[in-house]
mmCIF file of C-alpha atoms in Angstrom:
data_model
loop_
_atom_site.group_PDB
_atom_site.id
_atom_site.type_symbol
_atom_site.label_atom_id
_atom_site.label_comp_id
_atom_site.label_asym_id
_atom_site.label_seq_id
_atom_site.Cartn_x
_atom_site.Cartn_y
_atom_site.Cartn_z
ATOM 1 C CA MET A 239 179.207 114.066 16.471
ATOM 2 C CA LYS A 240 182.655 114.567 14.878
ATOM 3 C CA SER A 241 181.101 115.253 11.467
ATOM 4 C CA LEU A 242 178.764 117.849 12.963
ATOM 5 C CA LEU A 243 181.642 119.678 14.646
ATOM 6 C CA SER A 244 183.735 119.646 11.423
ATOM 7 C CA ALA A 245 181.022 121.617 9.646
ATOM 8 C CA LEU A 246 181.378 124.505 12.099
ATOM 9 C CA PRO A 247 183.777 127.483 11.831
ATOM 10 C CA ALA A 248 187.100 127.026 13.647
ATOM 11 C CA PRO A 249 186.174 129.047 16.810
ATOM 12 C CA ALA A 250 182.896 127.130 17.120
ATOM 13 C CA ARG A 251 184.682 123.812 16.615
ATOM 14 C CA LYS A 252 187.068 124.652 19.455
ATOM 15 C CA PHE A 253 184.206 125.636 21.764
ATOM 16 C CA GLY A 254 182.196 122.532 20.814
ATOM 17 C CA ALA A 255 185.127 120.224 21.387
ATOM 18 C CA LEU A 256 185.327 121.510 24.937
ATOM 19 C CA VAL A 257 181.623 121.688 25.766
ATOM 20 C CA VAL A 258 180.107 118.641 24.052
ATOM 21 C CA PRO A 259 181.983 116.024 26.132
ATOM 22 C CA VAL A 260 180.848 117.828 29.277
ATOM 23 C CA LEU A 261 177.236 117.832 28.104
ATOM 24 C CA ILE A 262 177.436 114.133 27.231
ATOM 25 C CA ALA A 263 178.876 113.314 30.650
ATOM 26 C CA MET A 264 176.094 115.311 32.306
ATOM 27 C CA ALA A 265 173.460 113.492 30.266
ATOM 28 C CA LEU A 266 174.928 110.089 31.092
ATOM 29 C CA ALA A 267 175.086 110.976 34.763
ATOM 30 C CA ALA A 268 171.483 112.105 34.720
ATOM 31 C CA GLY A 269 170.461 108.886 33.016
ATOM 32 C CA PHE A 270 172.331 106.868 35.632
ATOM 33 C CA LEU A 271 170.626 108.708 38.456
ATOM 34 C CA LEU A 272 167.209 108.223 36.932
ATOM 35 C CA GLU A 273 167.821 104.537 36.320
ATOM 36 C CA GLY A 274 169.609 103.677 39.556
ATOM 37 C CA CYS A 275 167.572 105.510 42.156
ATOM 38 C CA SER A 276 163.947 105.214 43.174
ATOM 39 C CA THR A 277 162.135 108.333 44.297
ATOM 40 C CA ALA A 278 160.030 108.740 47.394
ATOM 41 C CA THR A 279 157.289 110.390 45.368
ATOM 42 C CA ASP A 280 156.663 107.309 43.241
ATOM 43 C CA PRO A 281 154.131 105.136 45.084
ATOM 44 C CA ALA A 282 154.755 102.245 42.720
ATOM 45 C CA ALA A 283 158.519 102.067 43.392
ATOM 46 C CA GLY A 284 159.892 98.659 44.348
ATOM 47 C CA ALA A 285 160.282 95.368 42.542
ATOM 48 C CA ALA A 286 157.268 93.758 44.174
ATOM 49 C CA LYS A 287 154.831 96.419 43.036
ATOM 50 C CA SER A 288 154.681 95.535 39.355
ATOM 51 C CA VAL A 289 151.727 94.119 37.477
ATOM 52 C CA ALA A 290 152.657 90.665 36.180
ATOM 53 C CA GLY A 291 150.758 89.108 33.296
ATOM 54 C CA THR A 292 148.356 90.178 30.588
ATOM 55 C CA ALA A 293 144.599 90.413 30.977
ATOM 56 C CA THR A 294 144.232 87.070 29.190
ATOM 57 C CA GLU A 295 146.766 85.406 31.494
ATOM 58 C CA ILE A 296 145.214 86.803 34.666
ATOM 59 C CA ARG A 297 141.701 85.830 33.596
ATOM 60 C CA SER A 298 142.884 82.354 32.625
ATOM 61 C CA ALA A 299 144.594 81.917 35.993
ATOM 62 C CA LEU A 300 141.493 83.130 37.808
ATOM 63 C CA ASP A 301 139.283 80.705 35.859
ATOM 64 C CA ARG A 302 141.528 77.815 36.908
ATOM 65 C CA LEU A 303 141.179 78.477 40.625
ATOM 66 C CA PRO A 304 138.952 75.969 42.424
ATOM 67 C CA VAL A 305 135.765 77.557 43.744
ATOM 68 C CA LYS A 306 134.849 76.350 47.224
ATOM 69 C CA ALA A 307 133.398 77.687 50.436
ATOM 70 C CA GLU A 308 136.085 78.638 52.926
ATOM 71 C CA VAL A 309 136.703 76.393 55.911
ATOM 72 C CA GLY A 310 136.856 77.728 59.459
ATOM 73 C CA MET A 311 139.855 78.789 61.514
ATOM 74 C CA ALA A 312 139.894 75.730 63.769
ATOM 75 C CA GLY A 313 143.470 74.594 64.312
ATOM 76 C CA TYR A 314 145.027 77.684 62.688
ATOM 77 C CA SER A 315 148.284 79.139 63.991
ATOM 78 C CA ARG A 316 150.888 81.302 62.257
ATOM 79 C CA ASP A 317 153.435 78.807 63.549
ATOM 80 C CA LYS A 318 151.996 76.324 61.060
ATOM 81 C CA PHE A 319 153.387 78.591 58.326
ATOM 82 C CA PRO A 320 157.106 78.713 59.236
ATOM 83 C CA HIS A 321 158.435 81.998 57.939
ATOM 84 C CA TRP A 322 161.570 84.080 57.641
ATOM 85 C CA ASP A 323 163.712 81.305 56.206
ATOM 86 C CA ASN A 324 167.144 82.148 54.906
ATOM 87 C CA ASN A 325 167.087 83.353 51.308
ATOM 88 C CA ASP A 326 167.087 80.119 49.330
ATOM 89 C CA ALA A 327 166.535 80.158 45.564
ATOM 90 C CA GLU A 328 163.226 78.281 45.935
ATOM 91 C CA HIS A 329 161.602 81.379 47.401
ATOM 92 C CA GLY A 330 161.913 83.233 44.106
ATOM 93 C CA PHE A 331 163.792 86.447 44.827
ATOM 94 C CA GLY A 332 166.030 85.834 41.822
ATOM 95 C CA PRO A 333 169.773 85.588 41.146
ATOM 96 C CA GLU A 334 170.366 89.272 41.886
ATOM 97 C CA PHE A 335 169.685 88.491 45.550
ATOM 98 C CA ALA A 336 171.638 85.207 45.709
ATOM 99 C CA GLN A 337 174.511 86.849 47.576
ATOM 100 C CA TYR A 338 172.183 87.375 50.553
ATOM 101 C CA SER A 339 171.809 83.652 51.292
ATOM 102 C CA LYS A 340 172.701 84.206 54.955
ATOM 103 C CA CYS A 341 169.914 86.764 55.369
ATOM 104 C CA THR A 342 166.282 86.095 56.135
ATOM 105 C CA ILE A 343 163.509 86.393 53.594
ATOM 106 C CA ARG A 344 162.189 89.439 55.461
ATOM 107 C CA GLU A 345 165.559 91.204 55.200
ATOM 108 C CA VAL A 346 165.853 90.435 51.480
ATOM 109 C CA MET A 347 162.284 91.611 50.888
ATOM 110 C CA MET A 348 163.128 94.867 52.665
ATOM 111 C CA LEU A 349 166.076 95.383 50.318
ATOM 112 C CA ARG A 350 164.062 94.483 47.219
ATOM 113 C CA ASP A 351 161.231 96.870 48.050
ATOM 114 C CA ALA A 352 163.377 99.780 49.219
ATOM 115 C CA ALA A 353 163.506 103.138 47.467
ATOM 116 C CA GLY A 354 166.744 105.081 47.266
ATOM 117 C CA ALA A 355 169.825 104.516 49.414
ATOM 118 C CA VAL A 356 169.158 101.278 51.304
ATOM 119 C CA THR A 357 171.799 98.541 51.548
ATOM 120 C CA LEU A 358 171.981 95.072 53.048
ATOM 121 C CA ASP A 359 175.310 93.611 54.154
ATOM 122 C CA PRO A 360 175.474 90.044 52.747
ATOM 123 C CA LYS A 361 177.713 88.899 55.618
ATOM 124 C CA THR A 362 176.097 90.521 58.655
ATOM 125 C CA CYS A 363 172.630 91.153 57.134
ATOM 126 C CA ASP A 364 172.672 94.646 58.632
ATOM 127 C CA LEU A 365 170.200 96.895 56.816
ATOM 128 C CA LYS A 366 171.424 100.470 56.433
ATOM 129 C CA ILE A 367 169.383 103.439 55.271
ATOM 130 C CA GLY A 368 171.191 106.333 53.628
ATOM 131 C CA THR A 369 170.028 109.839 52.831
ATOM 132 C CA GLY A 370 166.719 109.702 51.008
ATOM 133 C CA GLY A 371 166.365 105.952 51.499
ATOM 134 C CA GLY A 372 163.276 104.225 52.797
ATOM 135 C CA TRP A 373 160.106 102.404 51.805
ATOM 136 C CA GLN A 374 157.290 103.868 49.741
ATOM 137 C CA ASP A 375 153.880 102.448 50.549
ATOM 138 C CA ALA A 376 151.716 101.783 47.487
ATOM 139 C CA TYR A 377 148.721 100.182 49.191
ATOM 140 C CA GLY A 378 147.231 103.471 50.300
ATOM 141 C CA VAL A 379 144.809 104.137 53.146
ATOM 142 C CA MET A 380 141.381 105.724 52.831
ATOM 143 C CA ASP A 381 140.399 108.677 55.017
ATOM 144 C CA ASN A 382 137.119 107.664 56.653
ATOM 145 C CA LYS A 383 136.092 111.301 57.101
ATOM 146 C CA THR A 384 136.649 112.482 53.534
ATOM 147 C CA GLY A 385 136.318 109.188 51.672
ATOM 148 C CA LYS A 386 139.519 110.033 49.807
ATOM 149 C CA LEU A 387 142.929 108.421 49.668
ATOM 150 C CA LYS A 388 145.332 109.730 52.298
ATOM 151 C CA PRO A 389 148.821 110.812 51.191
ATOM 152 C CA TYR A 390 151.086 107.814 50.629
ATOM 153 C CA LYS A 391 153.546 107.226 53.442
ATOM 154 C CA PHE A 392 157.289 107.144 52.925
ATOM 155 C CA ILE A 393 158.828 105.209 55.808
ATOM 156 C CA VAL A 394 162.453 105.781 56.798
ATOM 157 C CA GLU A 395 162.819 103.267 59.642
ATOM 158 C CA ALA A 396 162.932 99.536 58.927
ATOM 159 C CA LYS A 397 161.200 98.721 62.198
ATOM 160 C CA SER A 398 158.204 100.788 61.064
ATOM 161 C CA VAL A 399 157.638 98.675 57.931
ATOM 162 C CA ASP A 400 155.330 95.645 57.850
ATOM 163 C CA ALA A 401 156.174 92.493 55.903
ATOM 164 C CA GLU A 402 152.782 91.961 54.315
ATOM 165 C CA HIS A 403 151.538 88.620 52.999
ATOM 166 C CA ILE A 404 149.406 89.417 49.957
ATOM 167 C CA VAL A 405 147.413 86.235 50.483
ATOM 168 C CA PRO A 406 147.170 86.367 54.283
ATOM 169 C CA LEU A 407 148.290 83.219 56.037
ATOM 170 C CA ALA A 408 144.910 82.875 57.740
ATOM 171 C CA GLU A 409 143.182 83.258 54.364
ATOM 172 C CA ALA A 410 145.500 80.624 52.891
ATOM 173 C CA TRP A 411 144.488 78.310 55.737
ATOM 174 C CA ARG A 412 140.786 78.852 55.050
ATOM 175 C CA SER A 413 141.360 78.322 51.315
ATOM 176 C CA GLY A 414 142.992 74.917 51.510
ATOM 177 C CA ALA A 415 146.353 75.278 53.252
ATOM 178 C CA LYS A 416 144.824 73.598 56.288
ATOM 179 C CA ASP A 417 145.186 70.327 54.381
ATOM 180 C CA LEU A 418 148.677 71.024 53.015
ATOM 181 C CA ASP A 419 151.886 69.814 54.618
ATOM 182 C CA THR A 420 154.110 72.075 56.678
ATOM 183 C CA GLU A 421 156.727 72.296 53.914
ATOM 184 C CA THR A 422 154.183 73.713 51.454
ATOM 185 C CA ARG A 423 152.853 76.170 54.030
ATOM 186 C CA ARG A 424 156.451 77.256 54.637
ATOM 187 C CA ARG A 425 156.814 78.067 50.930
ATOM 188 C CA ILE A 426 153.585 80.092 50.962
ATOM 189 C CA ALA A 427 154.888 82.173 53.867
ATOM 190 C CA ASN A 428 158.284 82.859 52.246
ATOM 191 C CA ASP A 429 157.327 83.195 48.577
ATOM 192 C CA ALA A 430 158.674 86.412 47.020
ATOM 193 C CA VAL A 431 155.433 86.910 45.066
ATOM 194 C CA ASN A 432 153.411 86.780 48.281
ATOM 195 C CA LEU A 433 155.447 89.382 50.164
ATOM 196 C CA ILE A 434 155.641 93.158 50.040
ATOM 197 C CA ALA A 435 156.849 95.897 52.373
ATOM 198 C CA SER A 436 153.883 98.025 53.409
ATOM 199 C CA ASP A 437 152.661 100.792 55.642
ATOM 200 C CA PRO A 438 151.435 99.182 58.901
ATOM 201 C CA SER A 439 148.240 101.259 58.735
ATOM 202 C CA ALA A 440 147.435 99.729 55.338
ATOM 203 C CA ASN A 441 148.274 96.267 56.590
ATOM 204 C CA ARG A 442 146.063 96.673 59.666
ATOM 205 C CA SER A 443 143.147 97.892 57.564
ATOM 206 C CA LYS A 444 143.421 94.687 55.537
ATOM 207 C CA GLY A 445 143.868 92.199 58.377
ATOM 208 C CA ASP A 446 143.337 88.649 57.112
ATOM 209 C CA GLN A 447 140.530 89.522 54.706
ATOM 210 C CA ASP A 448 140.262 87.944 51.276
ATOM 211 C CA ALA A 449 139.894 89.845 47.999
ATOM 212 C CA ALA A 450 136.103 90.016 48.348
ATOM 213 C CA HIS A 451 136.496 92.211 51.411
ATOM 214 C CA TYR A 452 139.753 94.054 50.818
ATOM 215 C CA LEU A 453 141.702 95.350 47.832
ATOM 216 C CA PRO A 454 144.282 98.143 48.143
ATOM 217 C CA PRO A 455 142.722 101.514 47.306
ATOM 218 C CA GLY A 456 146.032 102.903 46.031
ATOM 219 C CA SER A 457 148.349 102.428 43.055
ATOM 220 C CA PHE A 458 149.209 98.810 43.855
ATOM 221 C CA ARG A 459 145.632 97.577 43.416
ATOM 222 C CA CYS A 460 146.139 95.829 40.059
ATOM 223 C CA GLY A 461 149.568 94.500 41.000
ATOM 224 C CA TYR A 462 148.048 93.125 44.190
ATOM 225 C CA ILE A 463 145.356 91.265 42.222
ATOM 226 C CA SER A 464 147.992 89.759 39.934
ATOM 227 C CA HIS A 465 150.116 88.547 42.857
ATOM 228 C CA TYR A 466 147.074 87.313 44.781
ATOM 229 C CA VAL A 467 145.826 85.162 41.898
ATOM 230 C CA GLN A 468 149.322 83.830 41.163
ATOM 231 C CA ILE A 469 149.797 82.630 44.746
ATOM 232 C CA LYS A 470 146.376 81.023 44.989
ATOM 233 C CA LEU A 471 146.947 79.169 41.704
ATOM 234 C CA LYS A 472 150.524 78.136 42.508
ATOM 235 C CA TYR A 473 149.555 76.472 45.786
ATOM 236 C CA GLY A 474 146.170 75.098 44.742
ATOM 237 C CA LEU A 475 144.240 77.435 47.043
ATOM 238 C CA SER A 476 140.570 78.061 46.386
ATOM 239 C CA VAL A 477 138.379 81.135 46.116
ATOM 240 C CA ASP A 478 134.819 81.291 47.371
ATOM 241 C CA PRO A 479 132.072 82.526 44.995
ATOM 242 C CA GLU A 480 132.034 86.050 46.434
ATOM 243 C CA GLU A 481 135.811 86.286 46.144
ATOM 244 C CA GLN A 482 135.752 85.022 42.554
ATOM 245 C CA THR A 483 133.173 87.643 41.582
ATOM 246 C CA ALA A 484 135.145 90.420 43.273
ATOM 247 C CA LEU A 485 138.352 89.403 41.513
ATOM 248 C CA ARG A 486 136.681 89.247 38.092
ATOM 249 C CA THR A 487 135.209 92.708 38.586
ATOM 250 C CA ALA A 488 138.560 94.050 39.750
ATOM 251 C CA VAL A 489 140.402 92.528 36.781
ATOM 252 C CA ASP A 490 137.885 94.110 34.385
ATOM 253 C CA ASP A 491 138.480 97.457 36.073
ATOM 254 C CA CYS A 492 142.251 97.069 35.732
ATOM 255 C CA VAL A 493 141.853 96.266 32.031
ATOM 256 C CA GLU A 494 139.762 99.415 31.535
ATOM 257 C CA ARG A 495 142.470 101.411 33.312
ATOM 258 C CA GLY A 496 145.092 99.949 30.970
ATOM 259 C CA GLU A 497 147.075 98.122 33.644
ATOM 260 C CA PHE A 498 146.415 94.638 32.267
ATOM 261 C CA LYS A 499 147.133 94.745 28.539
#
């Protein structure tokens, strides 16, 4: 920059010496704002909403899942999946959230998935929402009348956000968790990969359905598939034949869309 200014006439050099630092500061500030803040218009904002893994990795993971018919719901209770532990490292939220060890997994998930000005006090675990802060749903909800995707919701109250289990706890039970010990079911319920903040309407439309009967219609569809397969593989959960077929078709679609490289 100095060499460029030295090539200019004296008046221009004087003007440039004053203006260039200002322009640089403005550019750096703009870069900081773009990097440090999530926008409410981006339906894929939030750490949980990424697509993890290549097409080869996802297909390999899917091929390694045991294929079995689902068992029934006899004996199922959400209490058999203890959830909202304190944020221990085993749950996978990463070192950037280690300071929130006194807070519950739900509170840490809310912080991780927030867009904009949302803070969590590591001592009191109070969640505060500043101007422009909130949670951007990426699941999406279909309009039954038009058959089109409704506008994505941006939620500004924590109490209006659902903590969604990507592999529903009831589905985990039917897929093999019935025979797992309580400690393993606890990990399923608190695993960072299995949790995402969502619009309650999207969560209700899903219920406890498996991937053969529900996949998000919105921008998180391919990310959802990646997380779903990861959790089933990690905990030795099975897929039934219909579910396996649906997942393979969905992965192929994501590859065609360029989301799994």
